[in-house]
């Protein structure tokens, strides 16, 4: 069973379009994250979210917005896509230690976004 | 601002050798530290997590150590195998909960030759 899943796996789109990437975790975790891995393979946090708060990395453009319909999902919406948005986007989840978890982050397989 | 550095950027060793990957971080006020493995074109697999109060963790042929005061962690791989070839990423966690996002190093690309 896949613990953290993302769809789609690949996404090719034109500049200016709006797109969404879905993330689901079946681990019962209470915190979810989005990371961006650039062409140099460097991973950087974009958002972290649980039912208490959303933490946004200040370097993330406001064209990016996370949406959580429920505890098991954290989708990433991107408006007005730009060439520089091309990257691999990873979703992750973890369980807080104060709620009995060990804080290990489990990652999805990634979504490879190419903006033309 | 927390920065994570991994040295070397790439490493090639013959099969069977023991090896050490290094990770350093600039701010010792960390919550935990995780080591991940990433295979080409794939996601990340968590290998070991060390809480800030711990000195080391072991899983099979892997041993990770943490020295918070000096801002260092090492990942020791015993009796390396070709299947260990991957990029190894070190990441520090700054806090718990939704602030528990990880700050990653740029990774060490390991190649184990048969």
CSV table of C-alpha atoms in Angstrom, one decimal, chain A residues 35-86:
chain,number,residue,atom,x,y,z
A,35,UNK,CA,8.8,20.6,-1.0
A,36,UNK,CA,10.3,21.8,-4.3
A,37,UNK,CA,13.4,20.1,-5.8
A,38,UNK,CA,15.0,22.3,-8.4
A,39,UNK,CA,17.2,21.3,-11.4
A,40,UNK,CA,20.2,21.1,-9.2
A,41,UNK,CA,18.4,18.6,-7.0
A,42,UNK,CA,18.2,20.9,-4.0
A,43,UNK,CA,15.1,20.3,-1.9
A,44,UNK,CA,13.4,23.3,-0.2
A,45,UNK,CA,10.4,23.5,2.0
A,46,UNK,CA,7.4,25.4,0.5
A,47,UNK,CA,4.6,24.8,3.0
A,48,UNK,CA,3.9,22.8,6.2
A,49,UNK,CA,0.3,22.3,7.5
A,50,UNK,CA,-1.6,20.6,10.2
A,51,UNK,CA,-5.1,21.3,11.5
A,52,UNK,CA,-3.7,24.1,13.7
A,53,UNK,CA,-1.6,26.2,11.3
A,54,UNK,CA,-0.2,26.8,7.9
A,55,UNK,CA,3.4,27.8,7.7
A,56,UNK,CA,4.5,29.3,4.5
A,57,UNK,CA,8.1,29.7,3.4
A,58,UNK,CA,8.5,33.4,2.7
A,59,UNK,CA,10.3,32.8,-0.6
A,60,UNK,CA,7.3,31.0,-2.1
A,61,UNK,CA,5.3,33.2,-4.5
A,62,UNK,CA,1.7,33.7,-3.7
A,63,UNK,CA,0.8,32.0,-7.0
A,64,UNK,CA,1.3,28.8,-5.0
A,65,UNK,CA,-1.4,27.9,-2.5
A,66,UNK,CA,-2.0,24.7,-0.5
A,67,UNK,CA,-5.6,23.4,0.0
A,68,UNK,CA,-6.5,20.8,2.5
A,69,UNK,CA,-10.0,19.4,2.1
A,70,UNK,CA,-9.4,16.9,5.0
A,71,UNK,CA,-6.6,15.7,7.2
A,72,UNK,CA,-5.4,13.1,4.6
A,73,UNK,CA,-5.0,15.5,1.7
A,74,UNK,CA,-2.9,18.5,1.0
A,75,UNK,CA,-3.2,19.7,-2.6
A,76,UNK,CA,-1.0,22.3,-4.3
A,77,UNK,CA,-2.5,24.9,-6.6
A,78,UNK,CA,-0.3,26.9,-8.8
A,79,UNK,CA,-1.7,29.9,-10.7
A,80,UNK,CA,-0.1,31.6,-13.8
A,81,UNK,CA,2.6,29.1,-14.2
A,82,UNK,CA,6.1,30.4,-15.1
A,83,UNK,CA,9.1,28.7,-16.7
A,84,UNK,CA,10.9,28.8,-13.4
A,85,UNK,CA,8.3,26.7,-11.7
A,86,UNK,CA,9.6,23.7,-13.6
